[in-house]
Structures are given as structure tokens and as C-alpha cells.
Amino acid sequence: MIVDLRSDTVTKPTPAMLDAMMHAEVGDDVFGEDPTIIKLEKKTANLLGMDAAVFCPSGTMTNQIGIKVLTQPYQEVICYKGAHIYKYEGGGLAGNSHVSVRLLPGDRGRLSIEEISANINSADSHYPSTSVVALENTVVREAGSFYTLSQIKKISEFSRSKGLGMHLDGARFFNALAETGEKSMDFGQYFDTVSICLSKGLGAPVGSVLVCKKELEPKVRRVRKAFGGGMRQAGFLAAAAIYALDNHIGRLKEDHVRAMELGKVLAKQSYVKSMMPVDTNIIIFELSTGITPEKFLARIGEHQVKALAFSPTEIRLVTHLDVDDSMLEKAVTVFSKLSF
Ligand SMILES: *Cc1c(COP(=O)(O)O)cnc(C)c1O
């Protein structure tokens, strides 16, 4: 039995999801003729309480389109210093949008009004003009920390009062809601664009949606085309996504419970120097001096347990749909017996 804790992207479609895919009605989506994609887009827009949504191949693409439609070249985006849009999208913001970034520490990646306010540039032509505040929820680089609705409301109201756009990288948005119990449809009003990944904890094989304001939709579709993201009979993928939204949101809390259990066990081990709080489904810890991630991964790999090297000293583990209780038990046993 392999226990793959590298990422929540490794999930494979369940038999019921495959069945839904097999029976999808499809058409050419670039012609706007794929009924299943249209259904998915309506569904996600409604889920967020917004008017439009556009299905894309990846979360990187939905983030990149979101920033592109909210900025002009030479402008600046405010975000957390470890934000996915900055750190893990191949330099896309520079290449695609020609913008600079203002990187803030946040409280475990959660930005405050004070921090944002202090980093909005004045109109002086020396400075890039600040254009967008991009939030991430949950924050992957900070072990899945999350915002509450009231924090987001305050940031949005403040940012909009300064004329700034609001983008949300909600790759794991529903993981945040699994903890706060808040309703997804209350969030859309605070953003111009929201990226939701269907292929992380929700378990679809491919795809993300960019949920947006109605007036941005034509621009979003144009940029998606220009980025090469116009897909044809992708309703098969949309069917998997619809199935995921209908059946896999309610179970995300299970992943969190398993992550917290795993975190408790790991925190007691002598090879763990420090660990970030486990808030959702992500565990990040620092290895004790002298133990490299390569060495750690090789040792757990001997027992068919997989994790990810997250920095030269850190390991990341993520729980997801394809990690059940027997796998958790196996991981706990392996981590408890390990010594260096
Ligand atoms: C995974 C992820 C994305 C999207 O990544 P893709 O691999 O392009 O789907 C975006 N933001 C965050 C925070 C992520 O974890």
C-alpha cells in the first residue's frame, strides 16, 4: 500500500466520478456549445454568489488570467511573500501581465489592512501604480492557514475604497470553509475574480474555474484563448468537476482531522525541529539539524510513504481524498518508528 502525501493533486477519479464523465453531454466549448461546461460554470458562479465563471485547464491559468484582466503593464500587485501567484507560477506575472509585486509577510500569509495600507504607492511617477490586492485562501506556504469572512470583508472594503481590484487564489477555498462553517456564496461580493481548483482536495482529475464579475467575462474568455486555454469537448472534465462539487465538499473536514492526527504524532518525533500549526489539510515541518529532506524522503520511501521536500530544511505532507484511515494508520506507524 502506497501512502502518497505529497499533494492533494495526486487523487484519481473515483468509479462514480468516472461514470459521470462517461455519460457527459459534450460539445465544442470554444463555440460555447458544451452543455456540461456551461452547467459547471453556472454552478460555480452560483456557489460563489457571482455572475460568471470560466473553466480553465489549471489553477495557474485561472490566477494568471485573474491578474491579467485586473492590471495594466507597469502596475503592481500586493500579495503575501510566499503567494502561489508569485512563487509557484513560473514568473507568470512578469511574463503575462508585466507587473511588479509588493510582497508582504502577513500573519501566516493573511494580510491585514494596516499592511496593505502601508504598501499602496502614491501617484508619484517614480512608483509602479498599485492596482490589485491578491489574497490566497487557504495559504499553502503557511500550512493551510485561512481567512474568515469578516477579515476578507474588511480587506475588500478598504482596498476598494482605494480603487484597488480584488483577486482570490481560492485553490483550497472549500478547505477554509470546512473549518469556519461559512457560506461560499457570501464571499463572491468581495472579489472581482476568484480562482477555484477542482483538482486538489475536491478530487477532479483536471481543471480550475475563474469565477468573476459579469463585466469581466468577455475579457477573461479572450485572455484564456490567448493563453491557449480554450478547450473543445472538455465537458468530460467538467462532469468530473460537477461530481466533485456535489460529492466531495462535505468530506473535506475528514482530511483535516487526519492531518491534525498526523501532525500530533509528528510533533513528538525527535527528527522534527519545529512545525507550523495544522489548520486544514497541510502539514509543514522543519527537520532537525543534520537531516536533509532527501534523506528523510528516502527513509519513508522504503515504506512506500511519500512526502514532498518543501525547502532545503522542510517537509510538506497533504491529506486528501485518496488517503483513508488505513493509510493514515500506516503513515503514523512509519513516522513513529523512524529514527536517524
Ligand atoms: C495548486 C495551487 C494553485 C494552482 O496550481 P495548478 O497546479 O496550476 O493547478 C494555485 N494556488 C495555490 C495556492 C495552489 O496550491
PDB file of N, CA and C and ligand atoms in Angstrom, residues 7-9 57-63 83-85 88-89 136-141 169-172 195 197 199-200 207-208 282 316, ligand 1:
ATOM      1  N   SER A   7       0.877  15.699  -2.202  1.00  0.00           N
ATOM      2  CA  SER A   7      -0.012  16.821  -2.568  1.00  0.00           C
ATOM      3  C   SER A   7      -1.436  16.317  -2.691  1.00  0.00           C
ATOM      4  N   ASP A   8      -2.400  17.215  -2.552  1.00  0.00           N
ATOM      5  CA  ASP A   8      -3.793  16.836  -2.799  1.00  0.00           C
ATOM      6  C   ASP A   8      -4.127  16.856  -4.291  1.00  0.00           C
ATOM      7  N   THR A   9      -3.109  17.052  -5.123  1.00  0.00           N
ATOM      8  CA  THR A   9      -3.328  16.964  -6.577  1.00  0.00           C
ATOM      9  C   THR A   9      -3.210  15.533  -7.093  1.00  0.00           C
ATOM     10  N   PRO A  57      -7.849  25.000 -17.808  1.00  0.00           N
ATOM     11  CA  PRO A  57      -7.096  23.771 -17.551  1.00  0.00           C
ATOM     12  C   PRO A  57      -6.407  23.714 -16.192  1.00  0.00           C
ATOM     13  N   SER A  58      -6.010  24.850 -15.616  1.00  0.00           N
ATOM     14  CA  SER A  58      -5.247  24.771 -14.361  1.00  0.00           C
ATOM     15  C   SER A  58      -5.490  25.986 -13.477  1.00  0.00           C
ATOM     16  N   GLY A  59      -5.112  25.844 -12.216  1.00  0.00           N
ATOM     17  CA  GLY A  59      -5.222  26.947 -11.266  1.00  0.00           C
ATOM     18  C   GLY A  59      -4.195  28.033 -11.557  1.00  0.00           C
ATOM     19  N   THR A  60      -3.085  27.642 -12.128  1.00  0.00           N
ATOM     20  CA  THR A  60      -2.110  28.649 -12.539  1.00  0.00           C
ATOM     21  C   THR A  60      -2.735  29.532 -13.612  1.00  0.00           C
ATOM     22  N   MET A  61      -3.425  28.914 -14.551  1.00  0.00           N
ATOM     23  CA  MET A  61      -4.051  29.720 -15.613  1.00  0.00           C
ATOM     24  C   MET A  61      -5.142  30.635 -15.061  1.00  0.00           C
ATOM     25  N   THR A  62      -5.982  30.128 -14.149  1.00  0.00           N
ATOM     26  CA  THR A  62      -7.051  30.990 -13.623  1.00  0.00           C
ATOM     27  C   THR A  62      -6.459  32.157 -12.833  1.00  0.00           C
ATOM     28  N   ASN A  63      -5.391  31.905 -12.063  1.00  0.00           N
ATOM     29  CA  ASN A  63      -4.737  33.021 -11.360  1.00  0.00           C
ATOM     30  C   ASN A  63      -4.146  34.022 -12.340  1.00  0.00           C
ATOM     31  N   ALA A  83       3.142  33.825  -1.804  1.00  0.00           N
ATOM     32  CA  ALA A  83       1.922  33.542  -2.583  1.00  0.00           C
ATOM     33  C   ALA A  83       2.214  32.658  -3.792  1.00  0.00           C
ATOM     34  N   HIS A  84       1.302  31.757  -4.069  1.00  0.00           N
ATOM     35  CA  HIS A  84       1.428  30.879  -5.232  1.00  0.00           C
ATOM     36  C   HIS A  84       1.587  31.695  -6.512  1.00  0.00           C
ATOM     37  N   ILE A  85       0.811  32.779  -6.646  1.00  0.00           N
ATOM     38  CA  ILE A  85       0.874  33.590  -7.884  1.00  0.00           C
ATOM     39  C   ILE A  85       2.271  34.151  -8.127  1.00  0.00           C
ATOM     40  N   TYR A  88       5.120  30.266  -7.291  1.00  0.00           N
ATOM     41  CA  TYR A  88       4.984  28.943  -7.914  1.00  0.00           C
ATOM     42  C   TYR A  88       4.311  28.972  -9.289  1.00  0.00           C
ATOM     43  N   GLU A  89       4.374  30.104  -9.980  1.00  0.00           N
ATOM     44  CA  GLU A  89       3.736  30.132 -11.301  1.00  0.00           C
ATOM     45  C   GLU A  89       4.724  30.529 -12.397  1.00  0.00           C
ATOM     46  N   GLU A 136      -4.762  34.766  -0.830  1.00  0.00           N
ATOM     47  CA  GLU A 136      -4.758  33.315  -1.036  1.00  0.00           C
ATOM     48  C   GLU A 136      -5.481  32.672   0.144  1.00  0.00           C
ATOM     49  N   ASN A 137      -6.407  31.772  -0.138  1.00  0.00           N
ATOM     50  CA  ASN A 137      -7.189  31.142   0.925  1.00  0.00           C
ATOM     51  C   ASN A 137      -7.553  29.714   0.527  1.00  0.00           C
ATOM     52  N   THR A 138      -7.000  28.699   1.196  1.00  0.00           N
ATOM     53  CA  THR A 138      -6.056  28.745   2.294  1.00  0.00           C
ATOM     54  C   THR A 138      -4.657  29.100   1.778  1.00  0.00           C
ATOM     55  N   VAL A 139      -3.746  29.428   2.690  1.00  0.00           N
ATOM     56  CA  VAL A 139      -2.399  29.823   2.293  1.00  0.00           C
ATOM     57  C   VAL A 139      -1.489  28.586   2.286  1.00  0.00           C
ATOM     58  N   VAL A 140      -1.123  28.142   1.104  1.00  0.00           N
ATOM     59  CA  VAL A 140      -0.398  26.863   1.013  1.00  0.00           C
ATOM     60  C   VAL A 140       0.975  26.933   1.688  1.00  0.00           C
ATOM     61  N   ARG A 141       1.689  28.054   1.493  1.00  0.00           N
ATOM     62  CA  ARG A 141       3.055  28.148   2.038  1.00  0.00           C
ATOM     63  C   ARG A 141       3.068  28.259   3.575  1.00  0.00           C
ATOM     64  N   ASP A 169      -6.971  33.779  -4.818  1.00  0.00           N
ATOM     65  CA  ASP A 169      -6.499  32.453  -5.197  1.00  0.00           C
ATOM     66  C   ASP A 169      -7.120  31.483  -4.206  1.00  0.00           C
ATOM     67  N   GLY A 170      -8.267  30.948  -4.611  1.00  0.00           N
ATOM     68  CA  GLY A 170      -9.004  30.030  -3.726  1.00  0.00           C
ATOM     69  C   GLY A 170      -8.778  28.583  -4.117  1.00  0.00           C
ATOM     70  N   ALA A 171      -7.507  28.241  -4.387  1.00  0.00           N
ATOM     71  CA  ALA A 171      -7.195  26.856  -4.763  1.00  0.00           C
ATOM     72  C   ALA A 171      -7.819  25.889  -3.750  1.00  0.00           C
ATOM     73  N   ARG A 172      -7.718  26.246  -2.470  1.00  0.00           N
ATOM     74  CA  ARG A 172      -8.301  25.403  -1.410  1.00  0.00           C
ATOM     75  C   ARG A 172      -9.358  26.173  -0.618  1.00  0.00           C
ATOM     76  N   SER A 195     -10.255  32.302  -8.153  1.00  0.00           N
ATOM     77  CA  SER A 195      -9.817  31.055  -8.769  1.00  0.00           C
ATOM     78  C   SER A 195     -10.105  29.896  -7.819  1.00  0.00           C
ATOM     79  N   CYS A 197      -9.718  25.691  -7.526  1.00  0.00           N
ATOM     80  CA  CYS A 197      -9.154  24.459  -8.108  1.00  0.00           C
ATOM     81  C   CYS A 197     -10.097  23.294  -7.882  1.00  0.00           C
ATOM     82  N   SER A 199      -9.089  20.255  -8.943  1.00  0.00           N
ATOM     83  CA  SER A 199      -8.222  19.071  -8.973  1.00  0.00           C
ATOM     84  C   SER A 199      -7.357  18.932  -7.726  1.00  0.00           C
ATOM     85  N   LYS A 200      -7.681  19.687  -6.686  1.00  0.00           N
ATOM     86  CA  LYS A 200      -6.952  19.494  -5.411  1.00  0.00           C
ATOM     87  C   LYS A 200      -7.824  18.589  -4.531  1.00  0.00           C
ATOM     88  N   GLY A 207      -8.508  20.717 -13.908  1.00  0.00           N
ATOM     89  CA  GLY A 207      -9.345  21.897 -14.095  1.00  0.00           C
ATOM     90  C   GLY A 207      -9.511  22.820 -12.914  1.00  0.00           C
ATOM     91  N   SER A 208      -9.703  24.093 -13.253  1.00  0.00           N
ATOM     92  CA  SER A 208      -9.999  25.150 -12.293  1.00  0.00           C
ATOM     93  C   SER A 208     -11.023  26.069 -12.944  1.00  0.00           C
ATOM     94  N   ILE A 282      -2.843  20.585   5.449  1.00  0.00           N
ATOM     95  CA  ILE A 282      -1.422  20.662   5.099  1.00  0.00           C
ATOM     96  C   ILE A 282      -0.557  20.666   6.364  1.00  0.00           C
ATOM     97  N   ARG A 316       6.765  18.758   3.477  1.00  0.00           N
ATOM     98  CA  ARG A 316       5.319  19.015   3.441  1.00  0.00           C
ATOM     99  C   ARG A 316       4.559  17.712   3.231  1.00  0.00           C
TER     100      ARG A 316
HETATM  101  C1  LIG B   1      -2.164  24.246  -6.614  1.00  0.00           C
HETATM  102  C2  LIG B   1      -2.342  25.665  -6.409  1.00  0.00           C
HETATM  103  C3  LIG B   1      -2.675  26.501  -7.477  1.00  0.00           C
HETATM  104  C4  LIG B   1      -2.864  26.019  -8.900  1.00  0.00           C
HETATM  105  O1  LIG B   1      -1.930  25.162  -9.351  1.00  0.00           O
HETATM  106  P1  LIG B   1      -2.075  24.303 -10.685  1.00  0.00           P
HETATM  107  O2  LIG B   1      -1.075  23.231 -10.479  1.00  0.00           O
HETATM  108  O3  LIG B   1      -1.773  25.176 -11.811  1.00  0.00           O
HETATM  109  O4  LIG B   1      -3.464  23.787 -10.760  1.00  0.00           O
HETATM  110  C5  LIG B   1      -2.872  27.839  -7.217  1.00  0.00           C
HETATM  111  N1  LIG B   1      -2.731  28.321  -5.970  1.00  0.00           N
HETATM  112  C6  LIG B   1      -2.436  27.564  -4.922  1.00  0.00           C
HETATM  113  C7  LIG B   1      -2.353  28.171  -3.579  1.00  0.00           C
HETATM  114  C8  LIG B   1      -2.214  26.204  -5.107  1.00  0.00           C
HETATM  115  O5  LIG B   1      -1.890  25.438  -4.068  1.00  0.00           O
END
